[in-house]
mmCIF file of C-alpha atoms in Angstrom:
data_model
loop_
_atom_site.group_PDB
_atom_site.id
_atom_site.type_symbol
_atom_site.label_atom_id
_atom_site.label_comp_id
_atom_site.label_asym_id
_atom_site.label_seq_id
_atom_site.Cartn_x
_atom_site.Cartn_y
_atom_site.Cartn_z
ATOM 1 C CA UNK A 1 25.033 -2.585 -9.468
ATOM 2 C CA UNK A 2 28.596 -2.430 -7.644
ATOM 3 C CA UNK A 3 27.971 -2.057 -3.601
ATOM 4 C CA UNK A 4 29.496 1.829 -3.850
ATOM 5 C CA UNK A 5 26.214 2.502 -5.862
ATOM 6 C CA UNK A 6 24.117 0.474 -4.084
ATOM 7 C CA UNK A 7 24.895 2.775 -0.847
ATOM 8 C CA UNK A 8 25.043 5.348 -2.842
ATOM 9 C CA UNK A 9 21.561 5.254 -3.953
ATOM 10 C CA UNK A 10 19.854 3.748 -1.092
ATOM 11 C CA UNK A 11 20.927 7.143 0.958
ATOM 12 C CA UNK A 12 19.480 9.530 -1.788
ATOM 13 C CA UNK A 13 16.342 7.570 -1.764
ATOM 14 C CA UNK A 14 16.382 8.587 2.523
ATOM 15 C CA UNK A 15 17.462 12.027 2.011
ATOM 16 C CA UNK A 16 14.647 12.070 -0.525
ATOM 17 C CA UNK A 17 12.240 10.592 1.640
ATOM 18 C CA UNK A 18 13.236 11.393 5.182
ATOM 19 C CA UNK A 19 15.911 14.107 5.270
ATOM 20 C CA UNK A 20 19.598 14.096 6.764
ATOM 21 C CA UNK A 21 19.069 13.533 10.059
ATOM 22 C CA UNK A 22 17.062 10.610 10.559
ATOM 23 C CA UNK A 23 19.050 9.114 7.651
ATOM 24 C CA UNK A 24 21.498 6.654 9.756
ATOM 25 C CA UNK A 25 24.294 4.274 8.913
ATOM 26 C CA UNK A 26 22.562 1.456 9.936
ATOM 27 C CA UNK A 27 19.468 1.876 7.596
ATOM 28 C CA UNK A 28 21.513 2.395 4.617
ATOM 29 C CA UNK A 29 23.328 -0.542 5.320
ATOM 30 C CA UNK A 30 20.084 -2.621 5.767
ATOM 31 C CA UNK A 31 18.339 -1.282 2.867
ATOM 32 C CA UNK A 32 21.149 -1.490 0.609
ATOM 33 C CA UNK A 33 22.271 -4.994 1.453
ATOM 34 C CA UNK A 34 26.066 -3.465 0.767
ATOM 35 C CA UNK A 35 28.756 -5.226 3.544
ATOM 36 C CA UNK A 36 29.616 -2.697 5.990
ATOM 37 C CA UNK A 37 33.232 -3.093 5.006
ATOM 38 C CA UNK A 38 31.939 -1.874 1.906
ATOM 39 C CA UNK A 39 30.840 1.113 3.075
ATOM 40 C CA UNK A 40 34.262 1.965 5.462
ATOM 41 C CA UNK A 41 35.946 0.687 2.546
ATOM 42 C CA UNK A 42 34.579 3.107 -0.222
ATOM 43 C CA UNK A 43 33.540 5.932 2.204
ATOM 44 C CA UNK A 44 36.184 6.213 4.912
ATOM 45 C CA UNK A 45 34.438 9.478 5.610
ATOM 46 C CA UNK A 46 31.936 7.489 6.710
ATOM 47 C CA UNK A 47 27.830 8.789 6.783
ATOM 48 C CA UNK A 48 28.919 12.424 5.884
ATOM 49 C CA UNK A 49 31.482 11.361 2.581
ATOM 50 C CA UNK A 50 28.865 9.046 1.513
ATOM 51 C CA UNK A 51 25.612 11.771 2.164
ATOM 52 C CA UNK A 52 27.722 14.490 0.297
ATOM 53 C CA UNK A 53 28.652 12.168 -2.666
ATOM 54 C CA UNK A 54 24.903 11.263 -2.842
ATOM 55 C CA UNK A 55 23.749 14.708 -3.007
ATOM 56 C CA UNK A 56 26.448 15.172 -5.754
ATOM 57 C CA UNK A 57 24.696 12.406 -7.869
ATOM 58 C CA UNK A 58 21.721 13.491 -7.340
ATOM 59 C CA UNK A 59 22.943 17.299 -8.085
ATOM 60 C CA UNK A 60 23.655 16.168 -11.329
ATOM 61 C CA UNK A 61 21.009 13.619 -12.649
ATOM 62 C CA UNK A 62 18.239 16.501 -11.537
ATOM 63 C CA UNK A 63 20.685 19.203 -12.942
ATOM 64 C CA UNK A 64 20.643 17.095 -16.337
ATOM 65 C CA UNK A 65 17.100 16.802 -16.513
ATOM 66 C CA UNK A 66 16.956 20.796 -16.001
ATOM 67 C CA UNK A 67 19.768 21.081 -19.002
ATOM 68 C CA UNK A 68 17.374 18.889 -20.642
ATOM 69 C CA UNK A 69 14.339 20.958 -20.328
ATOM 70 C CA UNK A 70 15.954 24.308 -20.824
ATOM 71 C CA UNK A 71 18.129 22.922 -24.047
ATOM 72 C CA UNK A 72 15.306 21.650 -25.854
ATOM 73 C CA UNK A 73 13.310 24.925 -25.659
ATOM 74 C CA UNK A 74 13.931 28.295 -26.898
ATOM 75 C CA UNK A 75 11.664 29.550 -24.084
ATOM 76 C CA UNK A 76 12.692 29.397 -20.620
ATOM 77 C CA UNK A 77 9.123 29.651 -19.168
ATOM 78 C CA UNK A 78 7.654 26.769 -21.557
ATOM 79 C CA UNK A 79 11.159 24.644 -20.416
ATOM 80 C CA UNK A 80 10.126 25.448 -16.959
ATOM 81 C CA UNK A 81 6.751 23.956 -17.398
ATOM 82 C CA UNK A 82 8.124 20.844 -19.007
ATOM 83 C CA UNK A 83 9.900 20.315 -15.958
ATOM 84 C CA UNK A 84 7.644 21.277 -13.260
ATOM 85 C CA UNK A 85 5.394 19.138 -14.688
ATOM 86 C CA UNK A 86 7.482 15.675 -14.726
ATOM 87 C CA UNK A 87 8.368 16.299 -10.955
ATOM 88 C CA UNK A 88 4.494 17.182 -10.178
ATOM 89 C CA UNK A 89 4.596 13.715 -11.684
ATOM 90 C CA UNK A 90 7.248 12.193 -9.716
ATOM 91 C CA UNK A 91 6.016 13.570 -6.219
ATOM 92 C CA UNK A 92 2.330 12.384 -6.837
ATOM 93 C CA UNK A 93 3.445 8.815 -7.873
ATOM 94 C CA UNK A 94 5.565 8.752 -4.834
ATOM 95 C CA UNK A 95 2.494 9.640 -2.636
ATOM 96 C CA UNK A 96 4.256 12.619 -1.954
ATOM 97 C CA UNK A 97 7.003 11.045 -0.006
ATOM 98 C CA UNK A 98 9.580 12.328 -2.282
ATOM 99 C CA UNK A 99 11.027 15.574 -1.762
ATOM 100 C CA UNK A 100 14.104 17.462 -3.352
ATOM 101 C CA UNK A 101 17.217 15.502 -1.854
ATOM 102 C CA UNK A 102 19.440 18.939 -1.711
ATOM 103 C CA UNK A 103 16.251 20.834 -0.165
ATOM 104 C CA UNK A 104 15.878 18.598 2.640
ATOM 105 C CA UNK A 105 19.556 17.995 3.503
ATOM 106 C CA UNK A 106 20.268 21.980 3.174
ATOM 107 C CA UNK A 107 17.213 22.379 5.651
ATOM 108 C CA UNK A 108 19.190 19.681 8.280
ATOM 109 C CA UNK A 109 22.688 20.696 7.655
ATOM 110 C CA UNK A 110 22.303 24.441 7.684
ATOM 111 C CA UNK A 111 22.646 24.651 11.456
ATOM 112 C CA UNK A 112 25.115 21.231 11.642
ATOM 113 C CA UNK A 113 26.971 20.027 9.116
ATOM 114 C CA UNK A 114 29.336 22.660 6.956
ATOM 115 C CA UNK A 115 30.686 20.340 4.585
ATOM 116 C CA UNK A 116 27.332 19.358 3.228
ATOM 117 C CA UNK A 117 25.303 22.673 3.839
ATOM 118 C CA UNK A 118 27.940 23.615 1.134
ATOM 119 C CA UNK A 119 27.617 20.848 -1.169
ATOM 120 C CA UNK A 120 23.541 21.929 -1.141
ATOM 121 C CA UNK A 121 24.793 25.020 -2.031
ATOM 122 C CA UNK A 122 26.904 24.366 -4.789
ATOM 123 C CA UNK A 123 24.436 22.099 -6.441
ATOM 124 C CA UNK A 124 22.034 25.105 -6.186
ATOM 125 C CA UNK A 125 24.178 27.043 -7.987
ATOM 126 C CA UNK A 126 24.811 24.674 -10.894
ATOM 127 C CA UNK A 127 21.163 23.876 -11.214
ATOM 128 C CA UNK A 128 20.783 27.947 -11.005
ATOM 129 C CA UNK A 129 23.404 28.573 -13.663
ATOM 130 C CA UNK A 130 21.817 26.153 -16.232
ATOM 131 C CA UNK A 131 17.952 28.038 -15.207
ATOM 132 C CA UNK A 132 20.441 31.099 -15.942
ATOM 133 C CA UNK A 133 21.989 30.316 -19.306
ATOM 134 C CA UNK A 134 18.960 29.615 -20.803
ATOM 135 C CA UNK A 135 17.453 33.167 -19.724
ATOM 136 C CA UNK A 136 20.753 34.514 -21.288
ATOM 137 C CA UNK A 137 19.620 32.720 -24.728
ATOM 138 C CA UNK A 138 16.749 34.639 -24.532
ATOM 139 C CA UNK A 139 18.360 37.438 -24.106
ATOM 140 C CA UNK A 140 18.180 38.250 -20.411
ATOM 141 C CA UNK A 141 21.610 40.119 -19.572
ATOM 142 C CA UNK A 142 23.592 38.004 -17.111
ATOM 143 C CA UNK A 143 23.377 39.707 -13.646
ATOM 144 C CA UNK A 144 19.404 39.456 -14.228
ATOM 145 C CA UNK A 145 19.252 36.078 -15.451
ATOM 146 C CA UNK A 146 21.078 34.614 -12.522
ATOM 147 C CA UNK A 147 18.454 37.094 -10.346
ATOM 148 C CA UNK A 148 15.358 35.508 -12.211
ATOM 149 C CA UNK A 149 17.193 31.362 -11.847
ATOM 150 C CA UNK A 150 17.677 32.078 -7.802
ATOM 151 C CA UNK A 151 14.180 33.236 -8.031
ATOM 152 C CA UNK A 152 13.039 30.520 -9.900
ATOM 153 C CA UNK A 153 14.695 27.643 -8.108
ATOM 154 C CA UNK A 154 13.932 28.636 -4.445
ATOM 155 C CA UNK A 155 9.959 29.182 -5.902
ATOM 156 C CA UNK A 156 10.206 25.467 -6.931
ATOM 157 C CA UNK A 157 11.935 24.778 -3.552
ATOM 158 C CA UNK A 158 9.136 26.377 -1.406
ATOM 159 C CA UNK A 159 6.417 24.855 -3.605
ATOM 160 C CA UNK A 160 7.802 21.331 -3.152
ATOM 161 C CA UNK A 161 6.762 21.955 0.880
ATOM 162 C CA UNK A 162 3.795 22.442 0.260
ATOM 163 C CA UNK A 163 3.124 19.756 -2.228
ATOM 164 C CA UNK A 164 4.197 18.065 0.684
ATOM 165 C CA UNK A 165 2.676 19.333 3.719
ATOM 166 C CA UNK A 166 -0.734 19.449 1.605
ATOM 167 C CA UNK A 167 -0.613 16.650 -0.232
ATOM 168 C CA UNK A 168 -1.032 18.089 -3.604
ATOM 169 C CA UNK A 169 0.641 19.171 -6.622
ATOM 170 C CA UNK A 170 -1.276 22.320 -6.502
ATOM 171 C CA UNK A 171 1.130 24.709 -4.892
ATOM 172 C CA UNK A 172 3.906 23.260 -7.383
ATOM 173 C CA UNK A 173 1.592 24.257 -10.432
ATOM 174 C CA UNK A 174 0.685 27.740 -9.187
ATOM 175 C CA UNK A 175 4.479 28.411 -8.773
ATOM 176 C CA UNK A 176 5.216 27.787 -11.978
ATOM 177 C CA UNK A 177 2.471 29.827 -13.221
ATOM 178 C CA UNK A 178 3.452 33.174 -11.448
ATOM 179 C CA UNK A 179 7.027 32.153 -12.083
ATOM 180 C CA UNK A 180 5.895 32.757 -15.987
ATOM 181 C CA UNK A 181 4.690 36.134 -14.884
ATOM 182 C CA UNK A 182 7.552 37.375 -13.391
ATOM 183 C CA UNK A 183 9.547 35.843 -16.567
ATOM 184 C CA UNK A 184 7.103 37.751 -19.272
ATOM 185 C CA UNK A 185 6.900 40.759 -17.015
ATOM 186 C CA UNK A 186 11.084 40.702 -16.846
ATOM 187 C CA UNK A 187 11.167 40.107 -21.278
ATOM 188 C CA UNK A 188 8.721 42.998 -21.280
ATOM 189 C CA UNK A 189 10.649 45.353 -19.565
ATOM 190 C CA UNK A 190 13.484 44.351 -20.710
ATOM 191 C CA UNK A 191 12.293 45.291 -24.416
ATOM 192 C CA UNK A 192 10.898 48.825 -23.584
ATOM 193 C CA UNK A 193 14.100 50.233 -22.606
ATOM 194 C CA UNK B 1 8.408 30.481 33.150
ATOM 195 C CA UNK B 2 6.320 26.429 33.771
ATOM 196 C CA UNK B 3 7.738 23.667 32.891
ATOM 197 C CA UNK B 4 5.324 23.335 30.314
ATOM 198 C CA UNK B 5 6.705 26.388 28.473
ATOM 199 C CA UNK B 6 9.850 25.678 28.602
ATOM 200 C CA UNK B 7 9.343 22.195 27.257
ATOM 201 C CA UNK B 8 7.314 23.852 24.151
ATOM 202 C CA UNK B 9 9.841 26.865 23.777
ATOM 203 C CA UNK B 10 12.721 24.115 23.650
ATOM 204 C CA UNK B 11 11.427 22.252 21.304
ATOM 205 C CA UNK B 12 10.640 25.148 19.107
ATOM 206 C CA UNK B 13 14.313 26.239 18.909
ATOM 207 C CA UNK B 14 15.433 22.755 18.676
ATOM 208 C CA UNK B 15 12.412 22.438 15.707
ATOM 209 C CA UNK B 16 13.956 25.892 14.173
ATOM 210 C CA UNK B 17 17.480 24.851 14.181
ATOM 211 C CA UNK B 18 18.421 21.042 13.627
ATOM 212 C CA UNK B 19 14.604 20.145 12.467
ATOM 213 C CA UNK B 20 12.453 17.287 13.667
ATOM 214 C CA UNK B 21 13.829 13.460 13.280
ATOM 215 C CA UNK B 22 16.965 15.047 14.898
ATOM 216 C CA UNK B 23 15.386 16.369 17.741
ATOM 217 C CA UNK B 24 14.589 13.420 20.926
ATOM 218 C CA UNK B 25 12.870 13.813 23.780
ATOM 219 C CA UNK B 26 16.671 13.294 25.883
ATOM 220 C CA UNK B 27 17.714 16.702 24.259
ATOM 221 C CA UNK B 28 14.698 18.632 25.006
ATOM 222 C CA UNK B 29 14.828 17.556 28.563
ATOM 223 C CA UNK B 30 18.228 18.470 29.231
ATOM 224 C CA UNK B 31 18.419 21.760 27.523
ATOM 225 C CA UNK B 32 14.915 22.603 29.027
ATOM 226 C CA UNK B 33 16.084 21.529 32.543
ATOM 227 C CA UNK B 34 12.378 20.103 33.148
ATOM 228 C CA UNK B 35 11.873 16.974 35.011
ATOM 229 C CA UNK B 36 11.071 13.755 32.656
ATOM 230 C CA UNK B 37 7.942 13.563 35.082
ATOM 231 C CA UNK B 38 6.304 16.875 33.402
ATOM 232 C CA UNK B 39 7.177 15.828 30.268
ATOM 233 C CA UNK B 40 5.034 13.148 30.345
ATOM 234 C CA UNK B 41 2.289 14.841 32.792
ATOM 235 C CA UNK B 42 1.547 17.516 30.117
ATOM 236 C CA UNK B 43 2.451 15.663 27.198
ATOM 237 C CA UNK B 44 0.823 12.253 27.727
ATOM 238 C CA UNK B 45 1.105 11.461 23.581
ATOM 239 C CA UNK B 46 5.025 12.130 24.234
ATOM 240 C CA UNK B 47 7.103 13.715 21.359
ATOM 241 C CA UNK B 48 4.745 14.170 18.861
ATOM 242 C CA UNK B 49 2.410 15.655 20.836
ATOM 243 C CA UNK B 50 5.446 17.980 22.268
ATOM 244 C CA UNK B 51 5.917 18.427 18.438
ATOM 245 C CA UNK B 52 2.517 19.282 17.237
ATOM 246 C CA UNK B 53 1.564 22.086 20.206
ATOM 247 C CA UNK B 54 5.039 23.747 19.559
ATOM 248 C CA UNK B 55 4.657 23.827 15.839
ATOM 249 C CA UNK B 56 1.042 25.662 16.838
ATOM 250 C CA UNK B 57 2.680 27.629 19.377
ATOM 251 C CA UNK B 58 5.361 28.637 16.826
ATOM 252 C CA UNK B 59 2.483 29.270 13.963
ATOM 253 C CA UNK B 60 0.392 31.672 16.016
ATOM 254 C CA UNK B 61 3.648 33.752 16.973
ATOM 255 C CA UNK B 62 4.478 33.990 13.110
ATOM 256 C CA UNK B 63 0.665 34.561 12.308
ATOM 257 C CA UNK B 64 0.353 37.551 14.645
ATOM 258 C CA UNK B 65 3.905 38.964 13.053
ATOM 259 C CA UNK B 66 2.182 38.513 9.788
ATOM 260 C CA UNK B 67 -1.118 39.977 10.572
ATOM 261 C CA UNK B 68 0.734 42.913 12.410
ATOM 262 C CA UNK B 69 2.332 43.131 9.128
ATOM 263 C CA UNK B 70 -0.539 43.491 6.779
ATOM 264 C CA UNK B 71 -3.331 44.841 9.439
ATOM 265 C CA UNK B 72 -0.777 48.154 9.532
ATOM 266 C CA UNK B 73 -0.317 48.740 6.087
ATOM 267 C CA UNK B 74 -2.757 48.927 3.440
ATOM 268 C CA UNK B 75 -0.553 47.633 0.460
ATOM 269 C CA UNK B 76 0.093 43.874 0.338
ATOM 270 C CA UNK B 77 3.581 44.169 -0.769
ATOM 271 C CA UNK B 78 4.533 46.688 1.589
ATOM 272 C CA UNK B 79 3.150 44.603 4.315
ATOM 273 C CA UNK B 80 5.520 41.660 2.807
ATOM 274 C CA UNK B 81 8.280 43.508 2.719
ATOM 275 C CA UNK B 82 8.604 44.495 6.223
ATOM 276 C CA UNK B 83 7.905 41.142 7.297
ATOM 277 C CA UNK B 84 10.585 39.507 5.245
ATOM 278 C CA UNK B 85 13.159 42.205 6.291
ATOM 279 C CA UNK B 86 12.470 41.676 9.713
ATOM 280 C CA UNK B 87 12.668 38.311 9.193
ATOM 281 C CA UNK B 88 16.128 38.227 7.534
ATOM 282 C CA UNK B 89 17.347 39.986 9.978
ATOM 283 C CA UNK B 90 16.378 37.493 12.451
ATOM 284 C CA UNK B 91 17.999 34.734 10.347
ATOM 285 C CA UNK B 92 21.472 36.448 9.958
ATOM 286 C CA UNK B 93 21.580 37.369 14.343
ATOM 287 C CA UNK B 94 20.982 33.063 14.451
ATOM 288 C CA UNK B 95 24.024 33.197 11.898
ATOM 289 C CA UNK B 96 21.552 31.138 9.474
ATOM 290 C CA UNK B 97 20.853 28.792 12.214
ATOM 291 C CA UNK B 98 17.120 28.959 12.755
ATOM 292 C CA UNK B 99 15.117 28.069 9.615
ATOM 293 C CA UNK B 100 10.968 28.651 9.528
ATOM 294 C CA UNK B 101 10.031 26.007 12.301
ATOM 295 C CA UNK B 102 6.597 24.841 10.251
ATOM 296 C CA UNK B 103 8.725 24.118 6.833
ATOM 297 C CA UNK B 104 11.507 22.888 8.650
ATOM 298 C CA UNK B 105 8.992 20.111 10.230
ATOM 299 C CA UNK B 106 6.869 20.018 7.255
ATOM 300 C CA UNK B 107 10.244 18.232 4.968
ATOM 301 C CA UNK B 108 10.748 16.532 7.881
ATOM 302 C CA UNK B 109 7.228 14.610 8.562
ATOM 303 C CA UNK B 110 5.892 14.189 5.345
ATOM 304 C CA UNK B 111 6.957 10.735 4.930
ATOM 305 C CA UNK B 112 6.569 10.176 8.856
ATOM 306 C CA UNK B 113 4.179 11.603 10.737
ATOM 307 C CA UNK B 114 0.624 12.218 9.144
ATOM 308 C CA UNK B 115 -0.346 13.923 12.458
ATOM 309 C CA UNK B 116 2.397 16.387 11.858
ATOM 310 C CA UNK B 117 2.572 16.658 8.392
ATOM 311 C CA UNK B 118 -1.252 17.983 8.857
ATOM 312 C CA UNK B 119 -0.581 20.361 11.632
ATOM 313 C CA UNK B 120 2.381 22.039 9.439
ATOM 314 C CA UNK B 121 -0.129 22.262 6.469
ATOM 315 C CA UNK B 122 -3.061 23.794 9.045
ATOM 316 C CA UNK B 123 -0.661 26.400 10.294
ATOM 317 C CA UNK B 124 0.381 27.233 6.444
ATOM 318 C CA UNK B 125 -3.049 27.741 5.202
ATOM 319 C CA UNK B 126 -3.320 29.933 8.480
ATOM 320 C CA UNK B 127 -0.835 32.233 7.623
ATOM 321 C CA UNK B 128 -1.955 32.108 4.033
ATOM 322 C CA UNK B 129 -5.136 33.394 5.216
ATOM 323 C CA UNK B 130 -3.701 36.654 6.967
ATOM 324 C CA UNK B 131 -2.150 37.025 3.782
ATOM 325 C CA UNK B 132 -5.184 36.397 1.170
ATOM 326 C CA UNK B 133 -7.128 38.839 3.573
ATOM 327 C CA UNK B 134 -5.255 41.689 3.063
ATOM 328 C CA UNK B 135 -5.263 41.465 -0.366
ATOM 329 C CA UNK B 136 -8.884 41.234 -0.668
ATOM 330 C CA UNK B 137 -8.686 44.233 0.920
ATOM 331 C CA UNK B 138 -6.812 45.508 -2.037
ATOM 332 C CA UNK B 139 -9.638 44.255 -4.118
ATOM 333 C CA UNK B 140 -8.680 41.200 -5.108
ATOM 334 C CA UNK B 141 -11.369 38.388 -5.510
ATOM 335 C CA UNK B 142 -10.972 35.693 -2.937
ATOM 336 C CA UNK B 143 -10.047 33.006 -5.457
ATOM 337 C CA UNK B 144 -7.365 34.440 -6.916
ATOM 338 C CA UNK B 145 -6.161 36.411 -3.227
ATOM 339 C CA UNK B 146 -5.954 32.754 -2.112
ATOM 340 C CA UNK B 147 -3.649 31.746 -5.109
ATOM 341 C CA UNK B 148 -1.151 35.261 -4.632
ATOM 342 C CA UNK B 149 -1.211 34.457 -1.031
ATOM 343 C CA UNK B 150 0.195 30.538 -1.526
ATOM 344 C CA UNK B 151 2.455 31.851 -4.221
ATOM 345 C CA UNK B 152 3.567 34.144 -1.405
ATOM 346 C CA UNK B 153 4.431 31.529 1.304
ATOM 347 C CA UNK B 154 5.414 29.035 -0.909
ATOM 348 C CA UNK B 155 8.369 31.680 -2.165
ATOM 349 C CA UNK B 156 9.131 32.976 0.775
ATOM 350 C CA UNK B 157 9.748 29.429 2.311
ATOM 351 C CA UNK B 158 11.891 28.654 -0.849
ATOM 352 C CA UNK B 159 13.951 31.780 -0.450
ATOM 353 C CA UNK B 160 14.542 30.355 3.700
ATOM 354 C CA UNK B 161 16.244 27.201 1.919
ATOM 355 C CA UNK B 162 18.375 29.037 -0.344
ATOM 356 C CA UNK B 163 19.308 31.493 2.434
ATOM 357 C CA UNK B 164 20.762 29.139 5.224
ATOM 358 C CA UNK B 165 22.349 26.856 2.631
ATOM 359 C CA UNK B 166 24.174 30.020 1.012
ATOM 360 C CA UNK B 167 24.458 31.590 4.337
ATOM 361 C CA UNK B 168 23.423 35.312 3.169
ATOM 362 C CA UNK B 169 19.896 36.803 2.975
ATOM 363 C CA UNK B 170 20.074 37.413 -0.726
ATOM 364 C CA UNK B 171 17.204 34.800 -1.515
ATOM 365 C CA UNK B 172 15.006 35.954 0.546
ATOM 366 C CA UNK B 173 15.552 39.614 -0.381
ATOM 367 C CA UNK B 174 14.992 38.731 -4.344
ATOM 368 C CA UNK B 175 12.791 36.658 -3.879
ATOM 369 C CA UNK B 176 10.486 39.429 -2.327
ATOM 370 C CA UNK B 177 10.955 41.516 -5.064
ATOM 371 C CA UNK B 178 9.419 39.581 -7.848
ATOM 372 C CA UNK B 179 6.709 38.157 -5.573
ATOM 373 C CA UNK B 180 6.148 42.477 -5.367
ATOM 374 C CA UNK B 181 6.130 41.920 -9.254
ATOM 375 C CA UNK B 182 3.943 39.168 -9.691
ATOM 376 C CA UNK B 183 1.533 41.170 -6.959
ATOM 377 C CA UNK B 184 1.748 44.058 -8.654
ATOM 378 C CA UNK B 185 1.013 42.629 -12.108
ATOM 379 C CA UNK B 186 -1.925 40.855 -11.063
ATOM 380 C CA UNK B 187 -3.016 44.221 -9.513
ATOM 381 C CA UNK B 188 -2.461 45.943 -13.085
ATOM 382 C CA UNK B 189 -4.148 43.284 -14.989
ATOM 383 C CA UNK B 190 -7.189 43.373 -12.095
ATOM 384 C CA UNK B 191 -7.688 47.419 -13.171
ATOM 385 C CA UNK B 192 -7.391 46.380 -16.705
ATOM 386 C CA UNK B 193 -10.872 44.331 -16.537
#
């Protein structure tokens, strides 16, 4: 592995683990072993470039694995479970120390960094849309299948604090559950009218 | 107001805004204006301690706005609904700056801080409580009022994230319609019995 991913994926395993802000220069340069001309060398933006162009990567191997789920399964709620259940996976064979990378930064940056509150919000949205094209396979019209994705992402969101504050994979399970509900309750409706 | 309060009430902004690992003990000194001395006469166990009795201070402010909430109204999601408005409201007067304080700390500590970590979960099965209460006075059975209620939180909490990192109050406004739908379709199915 080149030094540029080296740094690159040392700081998304500290956003994962211990958020934005306590996620300094000087660690990532320890735990990475990179040169720090290296790291002024491929991110002249220095921590912020780099912690944006992690979240990136990270926006888009955890946005694959939703495409994954949601391509490989006609129904969105049974794609949903597939997923929920690998990360209930990940998080408990982490010992919990592992939390979504763009949920923890968002949380930091919100009130001090603009350039990567927006980044957090721009991966939402692409993990959103995929949630959200799947929906429209099932025939969800568009406006209320990006309603049902926000709905569903920022469920999974909230449950991964918990997981985390209580040290279980319960709240993460129960999510997905009454996520199915308001997914079957939505296709319902949706074929009365 | 003591210098004790003012310590606690700095730290709780501090905790709301930028989160823990970015909050030190230099900051909460100078914008409290209290004398290092007190800081370390009331808080002997230093930060964390600071930490853990403002994240308590902060959950029984938010407990008693969610018990006003449901103790005035006998419907669950009516109760939820004019929490969650209020509470959007709050977030878009901080201009998305102050996230919940508890899951803030919660993303923060749970690969840092047991002592912490447990404190956020003690104050989130507090709240859940107020709201698994008031849905058993709806009739639900405790069991499953104590899953609705974590759904609840857990979604809510979500929602926060999505809000401050897309800077509107959309999430959080969605996202308390469908937990109305799941509450409302576990009320249906309840009758059906």
């Amino acid at each position: 592995m080149d030094s540029r991913q080296r740094l690159i994926e040392t700081t998304l395993g500290l956003l994962r683990s211990q958020g934005l802000r306590a996620t300094g220069l000087n660690q990532i340069l320890k735990e990475s072993g990179a040169p720090r001309g290296s790291l002024y060398h491929h991110f002249p933006g220095g921590k912020e470039q780099l912690v944006i162009e992690a979240l990136r990567a990270a926006g888009d191997v955890i946005g694959a694995r939703i495409r994954d789920a949601v391509e490989g399964e006609r129904n969105a709620a049974t794609a949903l479970r597939r997923f929920t259940d690998a990360y209930a996976a990940d998080m408990r064979q982490s010992d919990y120390q592992q939390g979504c990378p763009i949920g923890n930064a968002a949380t930091d940056a919100a009130a001090t960094s603009p350039a990567i509150r927006q980044v957090c919000d721009e991966v939402f949205a692409s993990w959103e849309r995929s949630i959200a094209r799947s929906l429209e396979r099932q025939g969800f019209e568009s406006k209320q299948a990006a309603a049902l994705a926000e709905f569903t992402l920022s469920s999974i969101e909230g449950a991964l604090i918990l997981c985390r504050a209580r040290r279980s994979i319960e709240p993460l399970r129960r999510a997905t559950q009454h996520i199915e509900v308001v997914l079957s309750t939505a296709q319902r409706r949706k074929r009365r009218r």
